[in-house]
Amino acid sequence: MSRTPHHPTREQIELPMVLDCLSDPIRLAIVYQLAQQERVSSELRCSDFSALSGKSNLAYHFAKLRDCGLMRTRVAGTNRFMRLRREDLEARFPGLLDAVLGSAAKDADRLPLVSGCELVEVDRK
Amino acid sequence: MSRTPHHPTREQIELPMVLDCLSDPIRLAIVYQLAQQERVSSELRCSDFSALSGKSNLAYHFAKLRDCGLMRTRVAGTNRFMRLRREDLEARFPGLLDAVLGSAAKDADRLPLVSGCELVEVDRK
DNA sequence: TCGATAGTTCAATAAACGTTGAACATAAGG
DNA sequence: CCTTATGTTCAACGTTTATTGAACTATCGA
């Protein structure tokens, strides 16, 4: 297992890959919830999304989200903490992320969202 | 051949489908050029994009762009005129199209664009 | 009416995608 | 050390995707 997962540099972030990544309902939901969480702690564990799908499937989606530059993974013990690469995305494609998030918010009822309550804990180590 | 191709209603436009549609470089280029053309005439013929790919492949991409609600096709003789569904998209997902177009403009050099000159003619019938 | 023009439709292909479960790796807690 | 918890990796699968060429439809112009 590589110590730190691969992340593209800011300049390597490609528009088609970002849009393709966001076009999957599960990944869009992940990004959406990550954005919601930003107001509180900016980071979430993989297991926080376990309601969306199985572990291995989530790992697959997380890898895609990393590969396209949408989020960054920080390894801490057995946990992986993920957060949006907001600044990189804003620098690369100004206004895009917020437009997508706003659109997702309008259609939040069509997204496979996690229940909600348990997403607000901030106990970090 | 059905007289008028199928188009979704405004409310039927889905965010994941739109993002998926825009994630293909050829389709993104089509939408981008359609947007560029808006300043002049708002419509382009299928054959105006023949530099991007073959006829049948373009028909495939046009169908996807219609099905997801990004553009509308008007049949006129043997020609099909396409235009962006700007108002519908703006009503459904405010700011999204412009954010994507702005991002595409920033990376225009990475898009498979048509040469350019021949896109400015406005001779309609 | 005949031929050229503009697009669509269909079948075939190869590649990519999303999903699953089993096996694996790593770190934390007793 | 052993067990548990967190995630990753891998192989397998069925599905969807983009692309091609050939056949087809429909319209326009001579």
Short mmCIF file of C-alpha atoms (C1' of nucleotides) in Angstrom, two decimals:
data_model
loop_
_atom_site.label_atom_id
_atom_site.label_comp_id
_atom_site.label_asym_id
_atom_site.label_seq_id
_atom_site.Cartn_x
_atom_site.Cartn_y
_atom_site.Cartn_z
CA MET A 1 0.00 0.00 0.00
CA SER A 2 1.60 3.27 -1.07
CA ARG A 3 2.12 5.63 1.80
CA THR A 4 0.45 8.57 0.13
CA PRO A 5 -2.09 8.09 -2.66
CA HIS A 6 -1.43 9.80 -5.96
CA HIS A 7 -2.83 13.27 -6.48
CA PRO A 8 -2.51 15.38 -9.65
CA THR A 9 -0.97 18.82 -9.42
CA ARG A 10 -3.23 21.81 -9.81
CA GLU A 11 -2.20 22.29 -13.43
CA GLN A 12 -2.84 18.66 -14.23
CA ILE A 13 -6.52 18.93 -13.37
CA GLU A 14 -8.52 18.43 -16.57
CA LEU A 15 -12.04 19.73 -17.16
CA PRO A 16 -13.45 16.64 -18.89
CA MET A 17 -12.16 14.39 -16.11
CA VAL A 18 -13.66 16.63 -13.45
CA LEU A 19 -17.04 16.71 -15.19
CA ASP A 20 -16.98 12.97 -15.76
CA CYS A 21 -16.20 12.42 -12.10
CA LEU A 22 -19.09 14.62 -11.02
CA SER A 23 -21.50 12.92 -13.39
CA ASP A 24 -21.75 9.82 -11.23
CA PRO A 25 -24.50 10.17 -8.61
CA ILE A 26 -22.46 8.51 -5.88
CA ARG A 27 -19.41 10.68 -6.51
CA LEU A 28 -21.56 13.79 -6.80
CA ALA A 29 -23.12 12.92 -3.45
CA ILE A 30 -19.68 12.47 -1.92
CA VAL A 31 -18.51 15.85 -3.20
CA TYR A 32 -21.76 17.45 -2.13
CA GLN A 33 -21.50 16.15 1.41
CA LEU A 34 -17.84 17.04 1.58
CA ALA A 35 -18.86 20.59 0.68
CA GLN A 36 -21.62 20.61 3.29
CA GLN A 37 -19.13 19.44 5.86
CA GLU A 38 -16.70 22.22 4.99
CA ARG A 39 -18.60 24.59 7.25
CA VAL A 40 -17.82 22.33 10.19
CA SER A 41 -14.55 20.51 9.77
CA SER A 42 -13.62 20.25 6.08
CA GLU A 43 -12.77 16.59 6.38
CA LEU A 44 -14.64 13.29 6.41
CA ARG A 45 -13.60 9.68 6.78
CA CYS A 46 -14.30 7.09 4.09
CA SER A 47 -16.55 5.23 6.48
CA ASP A 48 -18.75 8.29 6.80
CA PHE A 49 -20.08 7.41 3.36
CA SER A 50 -20.71 3.76 4.03
CA ALA A 51 -24.43 4.31 3.53
CA LEU A 52 -23.78 5.03 -0.15
CA SER A 53 -22.19 1.73 -1.12
CA GLY A 54 -19.83 -1.04 -0.06
CA LYS A 55 -16.28 -0.43 1.05
CA SER A 56 -14.55 -1.58 -2.10
CA ASN A 57 -16.90 0.31 -4.34
CA LEU A 58 -16.34 3.46 -2.30
CA ALA A 59 -12.59 2.99 -2.55
CA TYR A 60 -13.04 2.85 -6.32
CA HIS A 61 -14.98 6.12 -6.35
CA PHE A 62 -12.55 7.78 -3.95
CA ALA A 63 -9.70 6.86 -6.26
CA LYS A 64 -11.48 8.49 -9.19
CA LEU A 65 -12.19 11.60 -7.16
CA ARG A 66 -8.53 11.80 -6.24
CA ASP A 67 -7.28 11.06 -9.74
CA CYS A 68 -9.27 13.88 -11.29
CA GLY A 69 -8.14 16.33 -8.62
CA LEU A 70 -11.47 16.89 -6.90
CA MET A 71 -10.34 15.83 -3.47
CA ARG A 72 -7.30 15.07 -1.40
CA THR A 73 -6.77 12.12 0.89
CA ARG A 74 -4.84 12.40 4.11
CA VAL A 75 -3.76 9.19 5.81
CA ALA A 76 -4.05 9.16 9.60
CA GLY A 77 -3.64 5.82 11.26
CA THR A 78 -6.11 3.38 9.77
CA ASN A 79 -8.30 6.24 8.68
CA ARG A 80 -8.30 8.26 5.48
CA PHE A 81 -9.56 11.79 5.73
CA MET A 82 -10.81 13.39 2.56
CA ARG A 83 -11.38 17.01 1.76
CA LEU A 84 -12.31 19.01 -1.31
CA ARG A 85 -9.49 20.67 -3.25
CA ARG A 86 -11.49 23.86 -3.28
CA GLU A 87 -8.66 26.32 -3.84
CA ASP A 88 -7.05 24.31 -6.61
CA LEU A 89 -10.36 23.92 -8.38
CA GLU A 90 -11.22 27.56 -7.97
CA ALA A 91 -7.85 28.58 -9.38
CA ARG A 92 -8.18 26.19 -12.27
CA PHE A 93 -11.88 26.58 -13.10
CA PRO A 94 -13.30 29.65 -11.34
CA GLY A 95 -16.91 29.30 -10.27
CA LEU A 96 -17.29 25.77 -11.56
CA LEU A 97 -17.39 23.90 -8.28
CA ASP A 98 -19.87 26.30 -6.71
CA ALA A 99 -22.10 26.15 -9.78
CA VAL A 100 -22.14 22.36 -9.64
CA LEU A 101 -22.70 22.35 -5.89
CA GLY A 102 -25.50 24.87 -6.23
CA SER A 103 -27.10 22.74 -8.93
CA ALA A 104 -26.71 19.63 -6.79
CA ALA A 105 -28.31 21.48 -3.88
CA LYS A 106 -31.33 22.33 -6.03
CA ASP A 107 -31.70 18.63 -6.84
CA ALA A 108 -30.59 17.32 -3.47
CA ASP A 109 -33.69 15.15 -3.32
CA ARG A 110 -32.44 13.26 -6.37
CA LEU A 111 -29.07 12.53 -4.79
CA PRO A 112 -28.26 9.36 -2.80
CA LEU A 113 -27.46 11.27 0.37
CA VAL A 114 -26.39 9.94 3.72
CA SER A 115 -28.95 10.33 6.50
CA GLY A 116 -27.19 13.39 7.85
CA CYS A 117 -27.06 13.44 11.64
CA GLU A 118 -23.84 11.50 12.03
CA LEU A 119 -21.95 13.74 9.66
CA VAL A 120 -21.47 16.57 12.11
CA GLU A 121 -19.05 15.02 14.55
CA VAL A 122 -15.67 16.66 14.72
CA ASP A 123 -13.69 14.36 16.97
CA ARG A 124 -10.26 14.29 15.41
CA LYS A 125 -7.02 12.85 16.67
CA MET B 1 -37.18 9.06 -39.31
CA SER B 2 -39.29 10.82 -36.72
CA ARG B 3 -40.32 14.28 -37.78
CA THR B 4 -39.06 15.99 -34.66
CA PRO B 5 -36.35 14.39 -32.54
CA HIS B 6 -37.08 13.80 -28.88
CA HIS B 7 -36.23 16.55 -26.40
CA PRO B 8 -36.72 16.39 -22.61
CA THR B 9 -38.81 19.05 -20.92
CA ARG B 10 -37.03 21.61 -18.78
CA GLU B 11 -37.96 19.78 -15.60
CA GLN B 12 -36.70 16.49 -16.96
CA ILE B 13 -33.15 17.79 -17.34
CA GLU B 14 -30.94 15.90 -14.90
CA LEU B 15 -27.66 17.18 -13.50
CA PRO B 16 -25.67 13.93 -13.75
CA MET B 17 -26.74 13.49 -17.38
CA VAL B 18 -25.73 17.04 -18.22
CA LEU B 19 -22.33 16.66 -16.57
CA ASP B 20 -21.76 13.32 -18.23
CA CYS B 21 -22.63 14.82 -21.58
CA LEU B 22 -20.20 17.67 -21.07
CA SER B 23 -17.43 15.33 -19.97
CA ASP B 24 -16.79 14.10 -23.50
CA PRO B 25 -14.25 16.32 -25.31
CA ILE B 26 -16.14 16.21 -28.60
CA ARG B 27 -19.46 17.12 -27.02
CA LEU B 28 -17.84 19.79 -24.89
CA ALA B 29 -16.33 21.25 -28.04
CA ILE B 30 -19.72 21.22 -29.75
CA VAL B 31 -21.36 23.02 -26.83
CA TYR B 32 -18.47 25.45 -26.64
CA GLN B 33 -18.69 26.37 -30.31
CA LEU B 34 -22.45 26.59 -30.11
CA ALA B 35 -21.97 29.11 -27.31
CA GLN B 36 -19.40 31.05 -29.30
CA GLN B 37 -21.80 31.16 -32.21
CA GLU B 38 -24.59 32.52 -30.02
CA ARG B 39 -23.21 36.03 -30.45
CA VAL B 40 -23.78 35.74 -34.17
CA SER B 41 -26.71 33.52 -35.00
CA SER B 42 -27.38 31.05 -32.18
CA GLU B 43 -27.64 28.14 -34.59
CA LEU B 44 -25.27 25.79 -36.37
CA ARG B 45 -25.71 22.93 -38.78
CA CYS B 46 -24.49 19.42 -38.01
CA SER B 47 -22.08 19.62 -40.90
CA ASP B 48 -20.43 22.64 -39.31
CA PHE B 49 -18.81 20.19 -36.92
CA SER B 50 -17.61 17.72 -39.51
CA ALA B 51 -14.01 18.48 -38.60
CA LEU B 52 -14.59 16.90 -35.20
CA SER B 53 -15.55 13.41 -36.35
CA GLY B 54 -17.48 11.39 -38.93
CA LYS B 55 -21.15 11.95 -39.67
CA SER B 56 -22.49 8.92 -37.86
CA ASN B 57 -20.38 9.56 -34.81
CA LEU B 58 -21.55 13.16 -34.72
CA ALA B 59 -25.16 12.02 -34.99
CA TYR B 60 -24.50 9.86 -31.96
CA HIS B 61 -23.12 12.79 -29.97
CA PHE B 62 -25.91 15.11 -31.11
CA ALA B 63 -28.45 12.59 -29.88
CA LYS B 64 -26.80 12.53 -26.48
CA LEU B 65 -26.71 16.32 -26.32
CA ARG B 66 -30.41 16.42 -27.15
CA ASP B 67 -31.34 13.62 -24.76
CA CYS B 68 -29.75 15.33 -21.78
CA GLY B 69 -31.38 18.65 -22.63
CA LEU B 70 -28.28 20.63 -23.56
CA MET B 71 -29.40 21.53 -27.04
CA ARG B 72 -32.38 21.61 -29.31
CA THR B 73 -32.56 20.43 -32.91
CA ARG B 74 -34.68 22.18 -35.48
CA VAL B 75 -35.30 20.36 -38.75
CA ALA B 76 -35.23 22.52 -41.87
CA GLY B 77 -35.16 20.67 -45.14
CA THR B 78 -32.25 18.29 -45.18
CA ASN B 79 -30.51 20.37 -42.56
CA ARG B 80 -30.67 20.17 -38.79
CA PHE B 81 -30.01 23.37 -36.92
CA MET B 82 -28.86 23.08 -33.37
CA ARG B 83 -28.84 25.63 -30.60
CA LEU B 84 -28.08 25.65 -26.90
CA ARG B 85 -31.03 25.43 -24.51
CA ARG B 86 -29.58 28.30 -22.56
CA GLU B 87 -32.74 29.51 -20.85
CA ASP B 88 -33.85 26.06 -19.80
CA LEU B 89 -30.44 25.27 -18.41
CA GLU B 90 -30.20 28.59 -16.64
CA ALA B 91 -33.62 28.05 -15.06
CA ARG B 92 -32.75 24.54 -14.03
CA PHE B 93 -29.12 25.00 -12.94
CA PRO B 94 -28.32 28.70 -12.56
CA GLY B 95 -24.77 29.60 -13.45
CA LEU B 96 -23.74 26.08 -14.37
CA LEU B 97 -23.50 26.45 -18.13
CA ASP B 98 -21.54 29.68 -17.94
CA ALA B 99 -19.16 28.17 -15.40
CA VAL B 100 -18.50 25.21 -17.66
CA LEU B 101 -18.14 27.42 -20.73
CA GLY B 102 -15.77 29.70 -18.87
CA SER B 103 -13.72 26.71 -17.79
CA ALA B 104 -13.70 25.36 -21.32
CA ALA B 105 -12.57 28.75 -22.59
CA LYS B 106 -9.63 28.71 -20.19
CA ASP B 107 -8.62 25.33 -21.60
CA ALA B 108 -9.69 26.00 -25.17
CA ASP B 109 -6.28 24.84 -26.37
CA ARG B 110 -7.05 21.38 -24.99
CA LEU B 111 -10.34 21.15 -26.90
CA PRO B 112 -10.72 19.60 -30.36
CA LEU B 113 -12.00 22.80 -31.92
CA VAL B 114 -13.01 23.46 -35.48
CA SER B 115 -10.71 25.79 -37.41
CA GLY B 116 -12.99 28.75 -36.86
CA CYS B 117 -13.35 30.91 -39.95
CA GLU B 118 -16.23 29.06 -41.52
CA LEU B 119 -18.34 29.24 -38.40
CA VAL B 120 -19.36 32.83 -38.82
CA GLU B 121 -21.63 32.59 -41.81
CA VAL B 122 -25.26 33.46 -41.15
CA ASP B 123 -27.01 32.58 -44.39
CA ARG B 124 -30.29 31.04 -43.29
CA LYS B 125 -33.32 30.06 -45.31
"C1'" DT C 1 -36.88 12.05 -62.74
"C1'" DC C 2 -32.18 11.66 -61.43
"C1'" DG C 3 -28.42 12.67 -58.71
"C1'" DA C 4 -26.35 14.93 -55.05
"C1'" DT C 5 -26.62 16.45 -50.25
"C1'" DA C 6 -27.61 16.06 -45.14
"C1'" DG C 7 -28.36 13.14 -41.45
"C1'" DT C 8 -30.09 9.02 -39.22
"C1'" DT C 9 -30.06 4.12 -38.07
"C1'" DC C 10 -28.04 -0.29 -37.50
"C1'" DA C 11 -24.61 -3.83 -36.45
"C1'" DA C 12 -20.12 -4.72 -34.91
"C1'" DT C 13 -16.14 -3.85 -32.16
"C1'" DA C 14 -13.01 -2.59 -28.48
"C1'" DA C 15 -12.43 -0.05 -24.45
"C1'" DA C 16 -14.00 1.84 -20.20
"C1'" DC C 17 -17.17 1.75 -16.38
"C1'" DG C 18 -19.60 0.40 -11.94
"C1'" DT C 19 -20.31 -3.26 -8.86
"C1'" DT C 20 -19.26 -7.34 -6.10
"C1'" DG C 21 -16.71 -10.34 -2.92
"C1'" DA C 22 -12.48 -12.25 -1.42
"C1'" DA C 23 -7.90 -11.42 -0.14
"C1'" DC C 24 -4.70 -8.33 1.56
"C1'" DA C 25 -2.23 -4.50 4.24
"C1'" DT C 26 -1.87 -1.44 8.10
"C1'" DA C 27 -2.57 0.49 12.47
"C1'" DA C 28 -4.94 0.65 17.08
"C1'" DG C 29 -6.50 -1.53 21.38
"C1'" DG C 30 -6.65 -5.04 24.62
"C1'" DC D 1 0.63 -11.26 20.33
"C1'" DC D 2 -3.92 -11.54 18.78
"C1'" DT D 3 -8.01 -9.33 17.36
"C1'" DT D 4 -10.58 -5.76 15.45
"C1'" DA D 5 -11.37 -1.79 12.52
"C1'" DT D 6 -10.28 0.82 8.17
"C1'" DG D 7 -9.34 0.84 3.68
"C1'" DT D 8 -7.04 -0.87 -0.50
"C1'" DT D 9 -6.23 -4.16 -4.29
"C1'" DC D 10 -7.49 -7.73 -7.37
"C1'" DA D 11 -10.19 -10.64 -10.45
"C1'" DA D 12 -14.53 -11.31 -12.31
"C1'" DC D 13 -18.82 -9.91 -14.21
"C1'" DG D 14 -22.15 -7.58 -16.98
"C1'" DT D 15 -23.20 -3.00 -18.79
"C1'" DT D 16 -22.45 1.10 -21.11
"C1'" DT D 17 -19.61 3.82 -24.16
"C1'" DA D 18 -17.35 5.76 -28.30
"C1'" DT D 19 -16.20 4.75 -32.88
"C1'" DT D 20 -16.58 2.81 -37.57
"C1'" DG D 21 -18.69 1.73 -42.06
"C1'" DA D 22 -22.57 0.37 -44.62
"C1'" DA D 23 -27.32 0.92 -45.55
"C1'" DC D 24 -31.04 3.84 -45.39
"C1'" DT D 25 -34.36 8.09 -45.57
"C1'" DA D 26 -35.54 12.43 -46.92
"C1'" DT D 27 -34.99 16.77 -49.27
"C1'" DC D 28 -33.25 19.91 -52.66
"C1'" DG D 29 -31.72 21.34 -57.31
"C1'" DA D 30 -30.99 20.54 -62.12
#
